[in-house]
PDB file of C-alpha atoms in Angstrom:
ATOM      1  CA  MET A   1     -32.107-100.117 -20.500  1.00  0.00           C
ATOM      2  CA  GLU A   2     -29.633-102.705 -21.779  1.00  0.00           C
ATOM      3  CA  LEU A   3     -27.486-101.328 -24.609  1.00  0.00           C
ATOM      4  CA  GLU A   4     -26.003-104.483 -26.110  1.00  0.00           C
ATOM      5  CA  GLY A   5     -27.342-104.860 -29.659  1.00  0.00           C
ATOM      6  CA  LYS A   6     -29.635-101.824 -29.416  1.00  0.00           C
ATOM      7  CA  ARG A   7     -30.248 -99.957 -32.671  1.00  0.00           C
ATOM      8  CA  CYS A   8     -29.461 -96.290 -32.065  1.00  0.00           C
ATOM      9  CA  LEU A   9     -29.892 -93.193 -34.227  1.00  0.00           C
ATOM     10  CA  ILE A  10     -28.169 -89.989 -33.111  1.00  0.00           C
ATOM     11  CA  THR A  11     -28.670 -86.667 -34.851  1.00  0.00           C
ATOM     12  CA  GLY A  12     -25.792 -84.221 -34.784  1.00  0.00           C
ATOM     13  CA  GLY A  13     -23.520 -87.197 -34.285  1.00  0.00           C
ATOM     14  CA  THR A  14     -20.457 -85.834 -36.061  1.00  0.00           C
ATOM     15  CA  ALA A  15     -19.074 -83.774 -33.157  1.00  0.00           C
ATOM     16  CA  GLY A  16     -19.554 -82.767 -29.526  1.00  0.00           C
ATOM     17  CA  ILE A  17     -22.095 -84.566 -27.376  1.00  0.00           C
ATOM     18  CA  GLY A  18     -23.496 -86.537 -30.300  1.00  0.00           C
ATOM     19  CA  LEU A  19     -20.153 -88.013 -31.328  1.00  0.00           C
ATOM     20  CA  ALA A  20     -19.219 -88.790 -27.720  1.00  0.00           C
ATOM     21  CA  LEU A  21     -22.552 -90.549 -27.214  1.00  0.00           C
ATOM     22  CA  ALA A  22     -22.114 -92.527 -30.431  1.00  0.00           C
ATOM     23  CA  ARG A  23     -18.642 -93.647 -29.376  1.00  0.00           C
ATOM     24  CA  GLN A  24     -19.682 -94.709 -25.876  1.00  0.00           C
ATOM     25  CA  LEU A  25     -22.845 -96.462 -27.037  1.00  0.00           C
ATOM     26  CA  ALA A  26     -20.811 -98.411 -29.605  1.00  0.00           C
ATOM     27  CA  GLU A  27     -18.298 -99.371 -26.919  1.00  0.00           C
ATOM     28  CA  ARG A  28     -21.199-100.846 -24.961  1.00  0.00           C
ATOM     29  CA  GLY A  29     -22.252-103.026 -27.867  1.00  0.00           C
ATOM     30  CA  ALA A  30     -24.950-100.847 -29.408  1.00  0.00           C
ATOM     31  CA  ARG A  31     -25.439-100.595 -33.172  1.00  0.00           C
ATOM     32  CA  VAL A  32     -25.043 -96.942 -34.045  1.00  0.00           C
ATOM     33  CA  MET A  33     -26.134 -94.702 -36.885  1.00  0.00           C
ATOM     34  CA  ILE A  34     -25.280 -91.000 -36.892  1.00  0.00           C
ATOM     35  CA  CYS A  35     -26.277 -88.144 -39.120  1.00  0.00           C
ATOM     36  CA  GLY A  36     -24.846 -84.737 -39.930  1.00  0.00           C
ATOM     37  CA  ARG A  37     -25.143 -82.121 -42.645  1.00  0.00           C
ATOM     38  CA  ASP A  38     -21.430 -81.781 -43.452  1.00  0.00           C
ATOM     39  CA  GLY A  39     -20.123 -84.648 -45.570  1.00  0.00           C
ATOM     40  CA  ALA A  40     -16.464 -84.219 -44.615  1.00  0.00           C
ATOM     41  CA  ARG A  41     -17.246 -84.127 -40.888  1.00  0.00           C
ATOM     42  CA  LEU A  42     -19.497 -87.155 -41.272  1.00  0.00           C
ATOM     43  CA  ASP A  43     -16.707 -89.115 -42.938  1.00  0.00           C
ATOM     44  CA  ASP A  44     -14.247 -88.073 -40.219  1.00  0.00           C
ATOM     45  CA  ALA A  45     -16.649 -89.133 -37.490  1.00  0.00           C
ATOM     46  CA  LEU A  46     -17.306 -92.516 -39.066  1.00  0.00           C
ATOM     47  CA  ARG A  47     -13.571 -93.202 -39.302  1.00  0.00           C
ATOM     48  CA  SER A  48     -13.461 -92.886 -35.514  1.00  0.00           C
ATOM     49  CA  LEU A  49     -16.518 -95.149 -35.060  1.00  0.00           C
ATOM     50  CA  PRO A  50     -15.707 -98.630 -36.397  1.00  0.00           C
ATOM     51  CA  GLY A  51     -18.891-100.468 -37.348  1.00  0.00           C
ATOM     52  CA  ALA A  52     -21.123 -97.387 -37.217  1.00  0.00           C
ATOM     53  CA  SER A  53     -23.170 -96.085 -40.129  1.00  0.00           C
ATOM     54  CA  GLY A  54     -23.899 -92.527 -41.196  1.00  0.00           C
ATOM     55  CA  VAL A  55     -26.344 -90.550 -43.272  1.00  0.00           C
ATOM     56  CA  LEU A  56     -25.934 -87.065 -44.680  1.00  0.00           C
ATOM     57  CA  CYS A  57     -28.928 -85.174 -43.309  1.00  0.00           C
ATOM     58  CA  ASP A  58     -29.949 -81.617 -42.454  1.00  0.00           C
ATOM     59  CA  VAL A  59     -32.444 -82.019 -39.610  1.00  0.00           C
ATOM     60  CA  GLY A  60     -33.944 -78.650 -40.519  1.00  0.00           C
ATOM     61  CA  ARG A  61     -35.313 -80.117 -43.770  1.00  0.00           C
ATOM     62  CA  GLU A  62     -38.312 -82.439 -43.738  1.00  0.00           C
ATOM     63  CA  SER A  63     -37.229 -84.165 -46.969  1.00  0.00           C
ATOM     64  CA  ASP A  64     -33.867 -85.024 -45.410  1.00  0.00           C
ATOM     65  CA  LEU A  65     -35.587 -86.399 -42.304  1.00  0.00           C
ATOM     66  CA  ARG A  66     -37.795 -88.647 -44.400  1.00  0.00           C
ATOM     67  CA  GLY A  67     -34.716 -89.940 -46.170  1.00  0.00           C
ATOM     68  CA  LEU A  68     -32.972 -90.491 -42.836  1.00  0.00           C
ATOM     69  CA  VAL A  69     -35.843 -92.607 -41.525  1.00  0.00           C
ATOM     70  CA  GLU A  70     -35.922 -94.654 -44.731  1.00  0.00           C
ATOM     71  CA  GLU A  71     -32.172 -95.279 -44.483  1.00  0.00           C
ATOM     72  CA  THR A  72     -32.502 -96.231 -40.822  1.00  0.00           C
ATOM     73  CA  ASP A  73     -35.313 -98.681 -41.548  1.00  0.00           C
ATOM     74  CA  ALA A  74     -33.406-100.240 -44.436  1.00  0.00           C
ATOM     75  CA  HIS A  75     -30.278-100.628 -42.320  1.00  0.00           C
ATOM     76  CA  PHE A  76     -31.758-101.664 -38.957  1.00  0.00           C
ATOM     77  CA  GLY A  77     -35.298-102.837 -39.683  1.00  0.00           C
ATOM     78  CA  GLY A  78     -36.483-100.968 -36.615  1.00  0.00           C
ATOM     79  CA  LEU A  79     -35.131 -98.653 -33.930  1.00  0.00           C
ATOM     80  CA  ASP A  80     -34.569 -98.921 -30.184  1.00  0.00           C
ATOM     81  CA  LEU A  81     -33.110 -95.517 -29.330  1.00  0.00           C
ATOM     82  CA  LEU A  82     -33.561 -92.137 -31.008  1.00  0.00           C
ATOM     83  CA  VAL A  83     -31.406 -89.282 -29.713  1.00  0.00           C
ATOM     84  CA  ASN A  84     -32.509 -85.844 -30.889  1.00  0.00           C
ATOM     85  CA  ASN A  85     -29.222 -84.061 -30.263  1.00  0.00           C
ATOM     86  CA  ALA A  86     -28.579 -81.763 -33.242  1.00  0.00           C
ATOM     87  CA  GLY A  87     -28.865 -78.057 -32.492  1.00  0.00           C
ATOM     88  CA  ILE A  88     -27.545 -74.624 -33.375  1.00  0.00           C
ATOM     89  CA  GLN A  89     -27.180 -71.535 -31.214  1.00  0.00           C
ATOM     90  CA  LEU A  90     -27.065 -68.021 -32.648  1.00  0.00           C
ATOM     91  CA  GLU A  91     -26.450 -64.899 -30.617  1.00  0.00           C
ATOM     92  CA  TRP A  92     -28.866 -62.034 -31.160  1.00  0.00           C
ATOM     93  CA  GLU A  93     -28.773 -58.259 -30.803  1.00  0.00           C
ATOM     94  CA  LEU A  94     -32.344 -57.511 -31.739  1.00  0.00           C
ATOM     95  CA  ALA A  95     -31.956 -53.777 -31.152  1.00  0.00           C
ATOM     96  CA  SER A  96     -29.046 -53.538 -33.584  1.00  0.00           C
ATOM     97  CA  ALA A  97     -29.656 -51.348 -36.625  1.00  0.00           C
ATOM     98  CA  THR A  98     -27.302 -53.521 -38.683  1.00  0.00           C
ATOM     99  CA  HIS A  99     -29.804 -56.339 -39.006  1.00  0.00           C
ATOM    100  CA  THR A 100     -32.480 -56.333 -41.683  1.00  0.00           C
ATOM    101  CA  ASP A 101     -35.884 -57.888 -41.138  1.00  0.00           C
ATOM    102  CA  ALA A 102     -35.238 -60.427 -43.884  1.00  0.00           C
ATOM    103  CA  ILE A 103     -31.966 -61.632 -42.386  1.00  0.00           C
ATOM    104  CA  ASP A 104     -33.421 -61.842 -38.897  1.00  0.00           C
ATOM    105  CA  CYS A 105     -36.448 -63.819 -40.081  1.00  0.00           C
ATOM    106  CA  GLU A 106     -34.271 -66.276 -41.991  1.00  0.00           C
ATOM    107  CA  ARG A 107     -32.095 -66.828 -38.930  1.00  0.00           C
ATOM    108  CA  ILE A 108     -35.135 -67.305 -36.685  1.00  0.00           C
ATOM    109  CA  ALA A 109     -36.652 -69.838 -39.075  1.00  0.00           C
ATOM    110  CA  ARG A 110     -33.381 -71.764 -39.360  1.00  0.00           C
ATOM    111  CA  GLU A 111     -32.792 -71.966 -35.614  1.00  0.00           C
ATOM    112  CA  VAL A 112     -36.370 -73.051 -34.917  1.00  0.00           C
ATOM    113  CA  ALA A 113     -36.257 -75.623 -37.725  1.00  0.00           C
ATOM    114  CA  VAL A 114     -33.087 -77.309 -36.468  1.00  0.00           C
ATOM    115  CA  ASN A 115     -33.719 -77.110 -32.719  1.00  0.00           C
ATOM    116  CA  LEU A 116     -37.458 -77.721 -32.494  1.00  0.00           C
ATOM    117  CA  VAL A 117     -39.368 -78.552 -35.668  1.00  0.00           C
ATOM    118  CA  GLY A 118     -36.768 -81.075 -36.803  1.00  0.00           C
ATOM    119  CA  PRO A 119     -36.817 -83.135 -33.586  1.00  0.00           C
ATOM    120  CA  MET A 120     -40.617 -83.075 -33.589  1.00  0.00           C
ATOM    121  CA  GLN A 121     -40.846 -84.216 -37.200  1.00  0.00           C
ATOM    122  CA  LEU A 122     -38.164 -86.875 -36.851  1.00  0.00           C
ATOM    123  CA  THR A 123     -39.829 -88.310 -33.764  1.00  0.00           C
ATOM    124  CA  VAL A 124     -43.171 -88.619 -35.534  1.00  0.00           C
ATOM    125  CA  LEU A 125     -41.572 -90.122 -38.641  1.00  0.00           C
ATOM    126  CA  ALA A 126     -39.524 -92.593 -36.586  1.00  0.00           C
ATOM    127  CA  LEU A 127     -42.358 -93.781 -34.346  1.00  0.00           C
ATOM    128  CA  PRO A 128     -43.246 -96.777 -36.560  1.00  0.00           C
ATOM    129  CA  LEU A 129     -39.625 -97.943 -36.270  1.00  0.00           C
ATOM    130  CA  LEU A 130     -39.578 -97.414 -32.503  1.00  0.00           C
ATOM    131  CA  ARG A 131     -42.757 -99.412 -32.155  1.00  0.00           C
ATOM    132  CA  HIS A 132     -40.833-102.382 -33.552  1.00  0.00           C
ATOM    133  CA  GLY A 133     -38.163-101.998 -30.882  1.00  0.00           C
ATOM    134  CA  GLU A 134     -38.025-103.635 -27.468  1.00  0.00           C
ATOM    135  CA  GLY A 135     -38.164-101.141 -24.621  1.00  0.00           C
ATOM    136  CA  ALA A 136     -37.576 -98.313 -27.080  1.00  0.00           C
ATOM    137  CA  ALA A 137     -36.614 -94.835 -25.920  1.00  0.00           C
ATOM    138  CA  ILE A 138     -36.489 -91.303 -27.282  1.00  0.00           C
ATOM    139  CA  VAL A 139     -33.930 -88.889 -25.822  1.00  0.00           C
ATOM    140  CA  ASN A 140     -34.387 -85.175 -26.409  1.00  0.00           C
ATOM    141  CA  VAL A 141     -31.386 -83.001 -25.564  1.00  0.00           C
ATOM    142  CA  THR A 142     -32.623 -79.724 -24.076  1.00  0.00           C
ATOM    143  CA  SER A 143     -30.616 -77.269 -21.978  1.00  0.00           C
ATOM    144  CA  VAL A 144     -30.420 -75.428 -18.678  1.00  0.00           C
ATOM    145  CA  LEU A 145     -31.772 -72.537 -20.770  1.00  0.00           C
ATOM    146  CA  ALA A 146     -35.069 -74.391 -21.152  1.00  0.00           C
ATOM    147  CA  ARG A 147     -35.823 -73.285 -17.583  1.00  0.00           C
ATOM    148  CA  GLN A 148     -34.286 -69.828 -17.574  1.00  0.00           C
ATOM    149  CA  PRO A 149     -33.325 -68.131 -20.855  1.00  0.00           C
ATOM    150  CA  ARG A 150     -29.993 -66.536 -21.590  1.00  0.00           C
ATOM    151  CA  PRO A 151     -30.853 -63.122 -23.080  1.00  0.00           C
ATOM    152  CA  ALA A 152     -28.066 -63.271 -25.676  1.00  0.00           C
ATOM    153  CA  VAL A 153     -29.569 -66.413 -27.238  1.00  0.00           C
ATOM    154  CA  PRO A 154     -33.338 -65.837 -27.094  1.00  0.00           C
ATOM    155  CA  VAL A 155     -34.335 -68.105 -29.978  1.00  0.00           C
ATOM    156  CA  TYR A 156     -32.181 -71.000 -28.788  1.00  0.00           C
ATOM    157  CA  SER A 157     -33.554 -70.622 -25.258  1.00  0.00           C
ATOM    158  CA  SER A 158     -37.120 -70.563 -26.564  1.00  0.00           C
ATOM    159  CA  THR A 159     -36.663 -73.649 -28.717  1.00  0.00           C
ATOM    160  CA  LYS A 160     -35.217 -75.607 -25.811  1.00  0.00           C
ATOM    161  CA  ALA A 161     -38.103 -74.565 -23.551  1.00  0.00           C
ATOM    162  CA  ALA A 162     -40.545 -75.733 -26.209  1.00  0.00           C
ATOM    163  CA  LEU A 163     -38.638 -78.990 -26.678  1.00  0.00           C
ATOM    164  CA  ARG A 164     -38.870 -79.584 -22.932  1.00  0.00           C
ATOM    165  CA  SER A 165     -42.643 -79.156 -23.100  1.00  0.00           C
ATOM    166  CA  TRP A 166     -42.869 -81.442 -26.148  1.00  0.00           C
ATOM    167  CA  THR A 167     -40.845 -84.074 -24.287  1.00  0.00           C
ATOM    168  CA  ARG A 168     -43.180 -84.058 -21.301  1.00  0.00           C
ATOM    169  CA  SER A 169     -46.271 -84.286 -23.493  1.00  0.00           C
ATOM    170  CA  LEU A 170     -44.792 -87.088 -25.570  1.00  0.00           C
ATOM    171  CA  ARG A 171     -43.797 -89.000 -22.425  1.00  0.00           C
ATOM    172  CA  ALA A 172     -47.413 -89.073 -21.249  1.00  0.00           C
ATOM    173  CA  GLN A 173     -48.732 -90.075 -24.673  1.00  0.00           C
ATOM    174  CA  LEU A 174     -46.255 -92.888 -25.326  1.00  0.00           C
ATOM    175  CA  ALA A 175     -46.063 -94.368 -21.826  1.00  0.00           C
ATOM    176  CA  PRO A 176     -48.950 -96.806 -22.479  1.00  0.00           C
ATOM    177  CA  GLU A 177     -46.988 -98.195 -25.431  1.00  0.00           C
ATOM    178  CA  GLY A 178     -43.891 -98.758 -23.332  1.00  0.00           C
ATOM    179  CA  ILE A 179     -41.809 -96.166 -25.212  1.00  0.00           C
ATOM    180  CA  ARG A 180     -39.752 -94.065 -22.806  1.00  0.00           C
ATOM    181  CA  VAL A 181     -39.217 -90.376 -23.496  1.00  0.00           C
ATOM    182  CA  VAL A 182     -36.194 -88.919 -21.721  1.00  0.00           C
ATOM    183  CA  GLU A 183     -35.103 -85.316 -21.329  1.00  0.00           C
ATOM    184  CA  LEU A 184     -31.331 -84.920 -21.237  1.00  0.00           C
ATOM    185  CA  VAL A 185     -30.349 -81.596 -19.669  1.00  0.00           C
ATOM    186  CA  PRO A 186     -26.674 -80.687 -20.114  1.00  0.00           C
ATOM    187  CA  PRO A 187     -24.860 -77.882 -18.359  1.00  0.00           C
ATOM    188  CA  LEU A 188     -22.306 -75.918 -20.377  1.00  0.00           C
ATOM    189  CA  VAL A 189     -20.365 -78.494 -22.417  1.00  0.00           C
ATOM    190  CA  GLU A 190     -17.100 -78.032 -24.290  1.00  0.00           C
ATOM    191  CA  THR A 191     -18.151 -78.028 -27.937  1.00  0.00           C
ATOM    192  CA  ALA A 192     -17.479 -75.901 -30.997  1.00  0.00           C
ATOM    193  CA  MET A 193     -20.697 -74.015 -30.213  1.00  0.00           C
ATOM    194  CA  THR A 194     -19.565 -73.021 -26.709  1.00  0.00           C
ATOM    195  CA  ARG A 195     -15.794 -72.739 -27.167  1.00  0.00           C
ATOM    196  CA  GLY A 196     -14.205 -70.063 -24.974  1.00  0.00           C
ATOM    197  CA  ARG A 197     -17.375 -69.293 -23.036  1.00  0.00           C
ATOM    198  CA  ALA A 198     -16.522 -70.754 -19.633  1.00  0.00           C
ATOM    199  CA  ALA A 199     -13.538 -72.391 -18.011  1.00  0.00           C
ATOM    200  CA  ASP A 200     -15.717 -74.814 -16.014  1.00  0.00           C
ATOM    201  CA  ALA A 201     -17.538 -76.390 -18.973  1.00  0.00           C
ATOM    202  CA  ILE A 202     -17.549 -80.193 -18.827  1.00  0.00           C
ATOM    203  CA  SER A 203     -16.209 -82.350 -21.625  1.00  0.00           C
ATOM    204  CA  ALA A 204     -18.476 -83.977 -24.180  1.00  0.00           C
ATOM    205  CA  GLU A 205     -17.165 -87.365 -23.023  1.00  0.00           C
ATOM    206  CA  ALA A 206     -18.141 -86.677 -19.409  1.00  0.00           C
ATOM    207  CA  MET A 207     -21.541 -85.507 -20.583  1.00  0.00           C
ATOM    208  CA  ALA A 208     -22.064 -88.659 -22.630  1.00  0.00           C
ATOM    209  CA  SER A 209     -21.056 -90.900 -19.719  1.00  0.00           C
ATOM    210  CA  ALA A 210     -23.538 -89.197 -17.409  1.00  0.00           C
ATOM    211  CA  ALA A 211     -26.256 -89.431 -20.065  1.00  0.00           C
ATOM    212  CA  ILE A 212     -25.746 -93.153 -20.500  1.00  0.00           C
ATOM    213  CA  ARG A 213     -25.791 -93.734 -16.738  1.00  0.00           C
ATOM    214  CA  GLY A 214     -29.120 -91.926 -16.492  1.00  0.00           C
ATOM    215  CA  LEU A 215     -30.545 -93.716 -19.498  1.00  0.00           C
ATOM    216  CA  THR A 216     -29.595 -97.190 -18.283  1.00  0.00           C
ATOM    217  CA  ALA A 217     -30.930 -96.359 -14.813  1.00  0.00           C
ATOM    218  CA  GLY A 218     -34.336 -95.622 -16.310  1.00  0.00           C
ATOM    219  CA  HIS A 219     -34.600 -91.941 -15.407  1.00  0.00           C
ATOM    220  CA  GLY A 220     -37.141 -89.792 -17.249  1.00  0.00           C
ATOM    221  CA  GLU A 221     -35.074 -86.633 -16.809  1.00  0.00           C
ATOM    222  CA  VAL A 222     -31.294 -86.709 -16.719  1.00  0.00           C
ATOM    223  CA  ARG A 223     -29.753 -83.490 -15.370  1.00  0.00           C
ATOM    224  CA  VAL A 224     -25.989 -83.381 -15.467  1.00  0.00           C
ATOM    225  CA  GLY A 225     -23.582 -81.327 -13.352  1.00  0.00           C
ATOM    226  CA  LYS A 226     -24.663 -77.727 -12.860  1.00  0.00           C
ATOM    227  CA  ALA A 227     -27.964 -78.471 -14.589  1.00  0.00           C
ATOM    228  CA  ARG A 228     -29.060 -80.094 -11.317  1.00  0.00           C
ATOM    229  CA  ALA A 229     -28.234 -76.978  -9.335  1.00  0.00           C
ATOM    230  CA  ALA A 230     -29.975 -74.793 -11.901  1.00  0.00           C
ATOM    231  CA  ALA A 231     -33.176 -76.793 -11.523  1.00  0.00           C
ATOM    232  CA  TRP A 232     -33.163 -76.188  -7.758  1.00  0.00           C
ATOM    233  CA  LEU A 233     -32.372 -72.505  -8.200  1.00  0.00           C
ATOM    234  CA  ASP A 234     -35.229 -72.177 -10.654  1.00  0.00           C
ATOM    235  CA  ARG A 235     -37.582 -73.403  -7.943  1.00  0.00           C
ATOM    236  CA  LEU A 236     -36.111 -71.636  -4.924  1.00  0.00           C
ATOM    237  CA  ALA A 237     -34.507 -68.468  -6.293  1.00  0.00           C
ATOM    238  CA  PRO A 238     -35.547 -67.870  -9.912  1.00  0.00           C
ATOM    239  CA  ALA A 239     -34.481 -64.217  -9.829  1.00  0.00           C
ATOM    240  CA  LEU A 240     -30.949 -65.252  -8.869  1.00  0.00           C
ATOM    241  CA  LEU A 241     -30.822 -67.765 -11.695  1.00  0.00           C
ATOM    242  CA  ALA A 242     -32.048 -65.118 -14.121  1.00  0.00           C
ATOM    243  CA  ARG A 243     -29.236 -62.773 -13.068  1.00  0.00           C
ATOM    244  CA  MET A 244     -26.698 -65.548 -13.504  1.00  0.00           C
ATOM    245  CA  MET A 245     -27.959 -66.340 -17.011  1.00  0.00           C
ATOM    246  CA  ALA A 246     -27.806 -62.676 -17.978  1.00  0.00           C
ATOM    247  CA  GLN A 247     -24.069 -62.531 -17.337  1.00  0.00           C
ATOM    248  CA  PRO A 248     -21.835 -62.522 -20.446  1.00  0.00           C
TER     249      PRO A 248
END
């Protein structure tokens, strides 16, 4: 996939992997639009991305997604690359007596909305724009946890497993139209969400570089760093991988 002049929309583009991807795509000549739900962070990100555009959007709200697609169409007149990157990760202690049912249900709904329902809805809403692109592609950012869950983050793990399944289904459906659907599988990446969790986490910039290499090479699944090893472990020694994921 050639990136020069490509019209790209990246959700969760104000920090972490999304911002690093936006920066590196712009450096390669792509036209970039990002979205985020925090206005101050969006402004800060855009100051570091000369020529990029941004839209205030909560991907967990359908009305915001519809507005995002309208803004994208008005600005670009089509779309070549959609990156469903935005996500949240909440830790859970389901046996804790301190949680009420109401709070737990709200948190479940929010995490599912941002990590799974939002990417599904945005993809469907953006398909008419992608159909006007040349060699268009959709990139869904999943996780190593899509294969083997981490018990401390059961909802996040479940949403990423479902997003992986959605990606594979969508790939088969859209292949006849020439729209590529790519699964991007990061290992642990240094972001605000994962800060302090592991000393061997890779940088968001390294993750973005690997993602772009896989995308331009035409791969349908791009596994980066330890995500490659995890895929092999899941096949050959799933019990070992499960024990590793259960570690704090």
